[in-house]
C-alpha positions in Angstrom: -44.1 107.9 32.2 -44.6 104.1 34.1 -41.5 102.2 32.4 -41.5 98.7 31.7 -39.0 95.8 30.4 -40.1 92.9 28.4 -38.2 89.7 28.3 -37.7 87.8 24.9 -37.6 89.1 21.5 -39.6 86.8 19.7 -42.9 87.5 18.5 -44.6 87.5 22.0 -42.2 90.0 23.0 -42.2 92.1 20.3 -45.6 92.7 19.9 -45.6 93.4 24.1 -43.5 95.9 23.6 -45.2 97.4 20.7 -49.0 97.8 22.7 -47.0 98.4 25.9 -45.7 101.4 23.9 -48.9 102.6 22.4 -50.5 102.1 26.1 -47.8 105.1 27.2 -45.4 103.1 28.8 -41.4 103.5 28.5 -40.1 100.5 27.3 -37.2 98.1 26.8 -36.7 94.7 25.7 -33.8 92.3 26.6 -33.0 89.2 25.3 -29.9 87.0 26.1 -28.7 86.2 22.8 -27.7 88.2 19.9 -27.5 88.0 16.1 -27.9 89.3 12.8 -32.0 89.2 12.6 -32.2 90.5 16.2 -29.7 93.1 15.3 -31.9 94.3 12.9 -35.3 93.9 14.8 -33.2 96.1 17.6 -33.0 99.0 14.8 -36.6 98.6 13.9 -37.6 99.1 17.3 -35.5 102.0 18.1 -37.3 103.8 15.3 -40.1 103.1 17.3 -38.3 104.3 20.3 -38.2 101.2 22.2 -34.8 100.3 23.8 -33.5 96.7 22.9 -30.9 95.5 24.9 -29.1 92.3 23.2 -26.4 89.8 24.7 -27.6 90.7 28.6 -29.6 89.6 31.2 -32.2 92.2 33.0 -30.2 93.3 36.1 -32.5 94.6 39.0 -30.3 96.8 40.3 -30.4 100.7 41.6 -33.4 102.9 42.1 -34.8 103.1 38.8 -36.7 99.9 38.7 -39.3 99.2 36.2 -42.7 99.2 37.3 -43.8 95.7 35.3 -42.0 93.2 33.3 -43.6 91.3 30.7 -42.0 87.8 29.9 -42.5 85.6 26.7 -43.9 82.5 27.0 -40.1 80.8 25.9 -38.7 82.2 29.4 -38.8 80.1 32.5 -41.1 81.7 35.3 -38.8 80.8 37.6 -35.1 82.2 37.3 -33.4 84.4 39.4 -34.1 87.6 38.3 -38.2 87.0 38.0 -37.9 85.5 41.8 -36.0 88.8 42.8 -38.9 90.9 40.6 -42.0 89.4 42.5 -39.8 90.1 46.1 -39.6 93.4 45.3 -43.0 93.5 44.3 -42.7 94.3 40.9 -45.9 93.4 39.1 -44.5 90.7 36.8 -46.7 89.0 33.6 -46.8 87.1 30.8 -47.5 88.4 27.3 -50.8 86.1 27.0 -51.7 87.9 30.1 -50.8 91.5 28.9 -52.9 90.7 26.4 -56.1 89.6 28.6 -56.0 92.9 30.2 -56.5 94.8 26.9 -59.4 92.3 25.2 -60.9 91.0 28.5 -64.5 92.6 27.4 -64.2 90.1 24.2 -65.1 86.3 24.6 -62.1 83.9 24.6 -61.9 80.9 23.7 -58.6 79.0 25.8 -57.5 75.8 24.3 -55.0 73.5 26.7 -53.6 70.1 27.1 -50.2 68.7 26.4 -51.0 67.0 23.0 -53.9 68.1 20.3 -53.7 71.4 21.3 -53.0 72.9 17.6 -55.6 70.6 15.8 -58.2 71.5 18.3 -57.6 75.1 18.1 -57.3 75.4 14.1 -60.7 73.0 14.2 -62.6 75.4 16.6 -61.1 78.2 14.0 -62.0 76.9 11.0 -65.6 76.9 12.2 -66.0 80.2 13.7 -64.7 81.1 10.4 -67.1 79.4 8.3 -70.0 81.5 10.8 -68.2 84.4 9.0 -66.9 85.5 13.3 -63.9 87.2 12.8 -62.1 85.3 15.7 -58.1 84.7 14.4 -56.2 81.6 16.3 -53.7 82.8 18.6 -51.1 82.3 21.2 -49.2 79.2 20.4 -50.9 79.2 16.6 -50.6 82.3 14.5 -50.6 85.5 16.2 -48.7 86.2 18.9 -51.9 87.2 21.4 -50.5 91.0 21.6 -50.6 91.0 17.9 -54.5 90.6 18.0 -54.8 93.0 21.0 -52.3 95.6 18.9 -55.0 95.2 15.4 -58.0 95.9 17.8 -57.2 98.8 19.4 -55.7 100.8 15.8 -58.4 102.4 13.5 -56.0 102.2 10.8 -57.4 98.8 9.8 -60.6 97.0 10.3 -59.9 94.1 11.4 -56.8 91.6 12.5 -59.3 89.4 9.4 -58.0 92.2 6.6 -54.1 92.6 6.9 -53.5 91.0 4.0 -50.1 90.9 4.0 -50.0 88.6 7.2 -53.4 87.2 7.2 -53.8 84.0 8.4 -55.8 81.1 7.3 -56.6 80.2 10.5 -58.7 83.9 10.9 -62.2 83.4 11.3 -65.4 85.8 11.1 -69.4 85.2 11.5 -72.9 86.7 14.1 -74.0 83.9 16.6 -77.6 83.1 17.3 -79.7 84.8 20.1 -78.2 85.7 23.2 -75.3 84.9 23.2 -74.5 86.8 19.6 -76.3 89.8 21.0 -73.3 89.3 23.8 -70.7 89.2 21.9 -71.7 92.3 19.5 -72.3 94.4 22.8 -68.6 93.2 24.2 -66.7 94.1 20.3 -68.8 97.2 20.0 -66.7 98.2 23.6 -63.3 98.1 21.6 -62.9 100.0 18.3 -62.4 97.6 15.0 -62.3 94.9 17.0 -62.8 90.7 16.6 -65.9 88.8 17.8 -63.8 86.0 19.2 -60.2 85.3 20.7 -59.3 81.8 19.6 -56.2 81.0 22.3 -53.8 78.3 21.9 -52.6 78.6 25.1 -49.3 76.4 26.5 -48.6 75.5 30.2 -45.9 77.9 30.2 -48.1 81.0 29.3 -51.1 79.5 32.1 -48.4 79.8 34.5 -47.5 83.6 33.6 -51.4 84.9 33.4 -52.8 85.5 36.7 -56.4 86.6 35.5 -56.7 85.1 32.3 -60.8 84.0 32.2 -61.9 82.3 28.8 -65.5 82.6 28.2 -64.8 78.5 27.2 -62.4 76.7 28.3 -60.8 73.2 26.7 -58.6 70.7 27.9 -57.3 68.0 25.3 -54.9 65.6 26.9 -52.9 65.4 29.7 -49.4 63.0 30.3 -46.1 64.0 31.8 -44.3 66.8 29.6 -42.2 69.9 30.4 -41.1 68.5 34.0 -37.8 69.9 33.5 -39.5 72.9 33.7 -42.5 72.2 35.7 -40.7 70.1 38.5 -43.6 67.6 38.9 -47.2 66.1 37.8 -49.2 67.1 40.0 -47.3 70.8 39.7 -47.8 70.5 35.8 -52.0 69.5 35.9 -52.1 72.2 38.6 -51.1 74.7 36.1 -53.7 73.6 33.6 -56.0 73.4 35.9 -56.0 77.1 36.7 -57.4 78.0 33.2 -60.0 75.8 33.4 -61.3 77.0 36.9 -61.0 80.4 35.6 -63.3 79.5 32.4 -67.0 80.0 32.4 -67.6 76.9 30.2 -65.4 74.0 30.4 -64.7 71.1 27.4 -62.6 67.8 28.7 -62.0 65.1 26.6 -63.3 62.3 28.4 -61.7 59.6 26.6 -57.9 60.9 27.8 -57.2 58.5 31.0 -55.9 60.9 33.2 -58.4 64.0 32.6 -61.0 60.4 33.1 -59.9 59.9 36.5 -60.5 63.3 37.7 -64.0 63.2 36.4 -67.1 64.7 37.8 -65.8 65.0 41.2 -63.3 67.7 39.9 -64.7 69.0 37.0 -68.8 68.7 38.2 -70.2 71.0 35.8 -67.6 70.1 32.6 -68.8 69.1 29.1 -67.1 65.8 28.7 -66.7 64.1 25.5 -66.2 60.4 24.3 -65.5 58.9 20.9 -66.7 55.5 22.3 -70.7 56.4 22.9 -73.4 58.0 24.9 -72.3 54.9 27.4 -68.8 56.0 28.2 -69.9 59.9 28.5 -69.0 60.6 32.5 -72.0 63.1 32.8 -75.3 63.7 31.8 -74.2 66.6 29.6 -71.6 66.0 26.5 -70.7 65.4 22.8 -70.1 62.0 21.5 -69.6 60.1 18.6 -72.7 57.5 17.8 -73.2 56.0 14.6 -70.6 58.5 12.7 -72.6 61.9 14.0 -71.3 64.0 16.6 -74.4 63.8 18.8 -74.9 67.0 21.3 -76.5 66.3 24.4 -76.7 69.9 26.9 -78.4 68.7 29.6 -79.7 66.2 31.9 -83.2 66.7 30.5 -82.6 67.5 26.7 -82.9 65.4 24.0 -79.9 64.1 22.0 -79.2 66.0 18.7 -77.1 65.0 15.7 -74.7 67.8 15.0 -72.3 66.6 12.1 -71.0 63.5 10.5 -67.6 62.8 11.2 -67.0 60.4 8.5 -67.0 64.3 6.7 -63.2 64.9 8.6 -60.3 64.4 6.3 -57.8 63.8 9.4 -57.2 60.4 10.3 -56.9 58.6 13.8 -59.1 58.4 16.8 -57.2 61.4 18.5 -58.6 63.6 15.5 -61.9 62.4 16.3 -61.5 63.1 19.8 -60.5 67.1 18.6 -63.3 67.3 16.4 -65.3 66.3 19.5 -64.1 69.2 21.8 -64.2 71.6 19.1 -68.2 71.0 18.1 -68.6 70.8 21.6 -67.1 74.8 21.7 -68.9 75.9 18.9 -72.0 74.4 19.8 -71.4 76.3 23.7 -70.7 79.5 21.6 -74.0 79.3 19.5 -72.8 78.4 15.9 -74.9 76.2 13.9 -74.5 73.0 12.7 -74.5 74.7 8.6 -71.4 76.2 9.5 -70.3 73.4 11.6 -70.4 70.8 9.1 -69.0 73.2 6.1 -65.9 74.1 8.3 -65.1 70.5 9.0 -65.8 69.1 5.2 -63.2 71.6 3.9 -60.8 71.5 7.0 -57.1 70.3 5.5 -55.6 69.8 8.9 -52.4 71.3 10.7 -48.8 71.6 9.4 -46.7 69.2 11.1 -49.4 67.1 12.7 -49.7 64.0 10.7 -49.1 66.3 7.2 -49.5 64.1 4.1 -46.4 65.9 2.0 -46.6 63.7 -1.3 -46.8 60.3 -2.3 -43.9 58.8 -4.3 -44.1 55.0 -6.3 -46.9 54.2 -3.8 -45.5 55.7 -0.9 -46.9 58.2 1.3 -44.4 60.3 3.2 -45.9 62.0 6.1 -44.5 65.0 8.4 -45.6 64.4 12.2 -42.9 66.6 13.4 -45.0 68.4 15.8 -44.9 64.9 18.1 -42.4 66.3 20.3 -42.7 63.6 23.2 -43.6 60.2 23.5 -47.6 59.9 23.5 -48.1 61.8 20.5 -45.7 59.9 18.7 -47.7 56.4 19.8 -50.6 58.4 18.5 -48.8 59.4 15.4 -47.7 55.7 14.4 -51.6 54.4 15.5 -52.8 56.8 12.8 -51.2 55.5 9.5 -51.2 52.3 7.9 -48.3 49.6 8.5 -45.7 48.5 8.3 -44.1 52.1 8.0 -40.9 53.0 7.9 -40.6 55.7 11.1 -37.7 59.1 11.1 -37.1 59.6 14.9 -35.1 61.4 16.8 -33.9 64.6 18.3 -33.5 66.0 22.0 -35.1 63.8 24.3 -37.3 64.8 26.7 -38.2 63.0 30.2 -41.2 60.5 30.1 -42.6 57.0 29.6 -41.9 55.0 26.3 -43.5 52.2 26.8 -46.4 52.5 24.8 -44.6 54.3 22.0 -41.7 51.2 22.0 -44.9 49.0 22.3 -46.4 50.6 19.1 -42.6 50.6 17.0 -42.5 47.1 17.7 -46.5 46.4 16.0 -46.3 48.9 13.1 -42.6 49.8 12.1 -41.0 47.6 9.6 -37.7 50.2 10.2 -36.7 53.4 12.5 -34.3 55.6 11.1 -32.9 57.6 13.6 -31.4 61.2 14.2 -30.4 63.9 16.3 -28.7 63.8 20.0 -31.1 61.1 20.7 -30.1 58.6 18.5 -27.5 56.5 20.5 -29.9 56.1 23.7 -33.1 55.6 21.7 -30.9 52.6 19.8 -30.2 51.2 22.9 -34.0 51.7 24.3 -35.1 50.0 21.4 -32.5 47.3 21.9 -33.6 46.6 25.2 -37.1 45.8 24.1 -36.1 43.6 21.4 -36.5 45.5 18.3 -33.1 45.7 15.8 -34.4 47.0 12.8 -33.4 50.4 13.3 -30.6 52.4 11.6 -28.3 55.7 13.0 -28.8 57.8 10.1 -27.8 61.1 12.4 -29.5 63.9 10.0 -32.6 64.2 8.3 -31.0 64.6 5.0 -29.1 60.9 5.2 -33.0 59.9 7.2 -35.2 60.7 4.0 -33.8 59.2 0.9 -33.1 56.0 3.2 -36.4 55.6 4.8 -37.6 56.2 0.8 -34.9 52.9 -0.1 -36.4 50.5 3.0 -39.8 51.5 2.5 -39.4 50.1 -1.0 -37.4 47.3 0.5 -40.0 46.3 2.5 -43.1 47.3 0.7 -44.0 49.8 3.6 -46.8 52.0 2.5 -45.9 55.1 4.8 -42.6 57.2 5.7 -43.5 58.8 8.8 -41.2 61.5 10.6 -43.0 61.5 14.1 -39.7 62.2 16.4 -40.9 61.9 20.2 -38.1 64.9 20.8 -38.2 68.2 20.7 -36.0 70.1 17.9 -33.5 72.1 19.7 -30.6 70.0 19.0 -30.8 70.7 15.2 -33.0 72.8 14.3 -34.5 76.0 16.0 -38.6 74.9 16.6 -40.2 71.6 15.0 -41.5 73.9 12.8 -38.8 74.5 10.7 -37.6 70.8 11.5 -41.2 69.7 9.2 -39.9 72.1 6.8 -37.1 70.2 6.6 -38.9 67.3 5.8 -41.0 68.3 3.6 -38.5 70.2 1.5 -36.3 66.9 1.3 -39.2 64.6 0.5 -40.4 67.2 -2.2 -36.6 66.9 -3.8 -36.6 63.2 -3.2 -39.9 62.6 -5.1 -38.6 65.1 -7.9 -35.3 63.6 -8.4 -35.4 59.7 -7.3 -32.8 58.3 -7.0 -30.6 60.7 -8.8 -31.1 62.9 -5.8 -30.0 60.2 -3.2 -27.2 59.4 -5.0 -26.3 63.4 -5.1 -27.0 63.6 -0.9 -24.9 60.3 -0.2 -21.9 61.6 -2.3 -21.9 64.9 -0.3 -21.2 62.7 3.4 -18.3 60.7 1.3 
């Protein structure tokens, strides 16, 4: 029996190990750290006869070497032991990868970039699913991608779409017209209860670890510095990206992101670009753009422009979510859905969790969770989007990149900052050196929220944004749970008033 070892016991890894183990492999999974949950996740998987090692690093030592290793997306590509792995030629992957090899007859969609990925993704997945395509979002957005290679290849269930217990509303299900439908059935008819479409969320850290990953459409949202800690440099960083995009059959690029602009048709020749600005700023003769409030579709050179969808339909706010809508039309236009099923998805599309999330309105005041802007530009992009002056939660553990812009915006639209986490001391003095003293060390989200609910009043701010420009780790394990944070506080706040505040300020005294 081939053994194997997966790295990480998260979701990714779990569900690696899991097909890995219905594939016939002998498995184990390590992970560094150890606790309760994961003490309990290594029981469950022992029933299951896989081996989880807890508190240890994967040694490569002696004869009995594994014959693959499977990393999750959380572990750098780089470190010791995966250096030492590819020298000794073992055949070393990611678990997006792992779980290309097992669904590579199905279409994929593959959505990239460093901001808008999520939006874009649940978009493009809230379409297929109004064409009644069973394609669920995955990757960095619901399932882990093993999860969707496990449901497919089990006749215990139908479909990833019916597991009611963990189905997600970002699941999607529907025939496309002519060819390409006829396609696609012959591809799911290859693999027993099976989806029409893989709908990939997929991060630069999970490009990096898939060697033959080969959407059937590929999209790129943004691009601006992120991850160099891990990625070392820029040009390293697009180079990664790029690689999923060369590998696509069908490319999307949003046109109107500067740096993605500059590459242009000499990079990308055969790309659909988009624009939000017109037919005029369109970088090819084949696109989607925004004209007159329609999404107008344009395939070809030759072909006529055609009026998909108005956008004025979107619920989500801000140019940026204009510029997803864009890229997702443009996907499912590439993939054969019609515009009924376009324009239904998109009038009943709430938007993502964490990205720009209206939680409630209290006395006039909305309070809004953005805590899925973990760096600079999406921050900017998160205070463009609401109405000012607002009063702005930020904070967390920095990350490397230019603030200008985002200190730029502050200084235009934020009557107050609040801020929190590790980051709190150098973003005071950032915002300091610019100028700007309204700003308050507040150090935790629960001192942040019934403040920023006080100033707002103070200064008859319409909006209390948390939009952070950090990542999470310093407090809180994902932003995920960091907007749940939020939410839950400014749900309490907007129950209690007052009362409340006076209950979380007595608690620090």
């Amino acid at each position: 029996m081939p053994r194997a070892t997966v790295i990480g016991l998260g979701k990714s890894g779990v569900a690696a190990a899991r097909l890995l183990k219905r594939e016939g492999w002998e498995v184990e999974l390590s992970d560094g750290n150890t606790s309760e949950t994961l003490l309990q996740q290594q029981q469950q998987l022992a029933a299951e006869q896989i081996t989880v090692k807890l508190g240890q690093s994967l040694e490569l030592n002696g004869a009995n070497l594994p014959q693959l290793i499977v990393v999750s997306p959380g572990v750098p590509w780089d470190i010791p032991v995966l250096i030492k792995a590819r020298q000794l030629g073992i055949e070393t992957i990611g678990e997006m990868e792992l779980a290309w090899r097992n669904l590579r007859s199905l279409p994929w969609v593959g959505i990239t970039g460093t901001n808008g990925k999520t939006t874009t993704t649940a978009l493009i997945a809230a379409i297929f699913q109004a064409a009644e395509l069973d394609a669920p979002a995955c990757g960095n957005i619901g399932y882990a991608a093993c999860e969707v290679a496990l449901s497919c290849r089990t006749g215990t269930e139908t479909s990833i779409q019916n597991r009611s217990t963990e189905r997600l509303a970002l699941s999607i299900s529907a025939p496309l017209d002519g060819t390409e439908a006829e396609r696609s059935r012959s591809q799911k008819s290859k693999i027993q209860n099976c989806v029409d479409w893989v709908i990939a969320e997929i991060s630069s850290y999970q490009v990096e670890s898939s060697s033959s990953l080969a959407p059937r459409i590929g999209v790129w949202t943004t691009f601006t510095p992120d991850h160099l800690s891990r990625h070392q440099t820029l040009e390293n960083y697009y180079n990664i990206k790029a690689k999923l995009l060369r590998q696509s059959e069908l490319q999307v690029f949003n046109g109107d992101d500067t740096y993605l602009r500059q590459q242009g048709l000499s990079a990308w020749p055969n790309a659909y670009w988009t624009s939000v600005r017109g037919k005029d700023f369109l970088i090819s003769e084949k696109g989607f753009y925004i004209e007159d409030d329609w999404v107008v579709e344009k395939l070809s050179a030759t072909s006529a422009p055609e009026p998909i969808v108005k956008v004025s339909t979107l619920r989500m706010v801000g140019e940026h979510n204009q510029q997803n809508l864009l890229m997702a039309v443009a996907t499912a236009r590439l993939a054969g859905i019609n515009c009924d099923a376009i324009a239904l998805a998109i009038r009943e599309f709430p938007g993502v969790a964490h990205r720009l999330e209206h939680i409630c309105t209290w006395e006039g005041i909305d309070f809004i969770n953005d805590s899925k802007a973990t760096n600079y530009d999406a921050a900017e992009v998160g205070l463009a989007s609401v109405n000012s002056p607002v009063i702005l939660i930020a904070g967390g553990e920095a990350k490397a990149g230019d603030d200008t812009g985002w200190l730029a915006k502050i200084h235009s639209k934020a009557a107050a900052v609040l801020l929190i986490g590790s980051a709190a001391p150098a973003f005071a003095q950032r915002l300091q050196e610019v100028g700007y003293y309204s700003y308050h060390i507040v150090e935790t989200m629960e001192r942040a929220v019934p403040r920023a609910a006080e100033l707002a009043k103070e200064y008859q701010a319409p909006v209390v944004l948390l939009s952070p420009a950090c990542a999470s780790f310093d407090q809180y394990p994902n932003f995920e749970v960091r907007g749940d944070c939020f939410r839950q506080l400014c749900l309490d706040w907007a129950g209690g008033g007052k009362l409340q505040y006076n209950l979380i300020l007595s608690s620090f005294l």
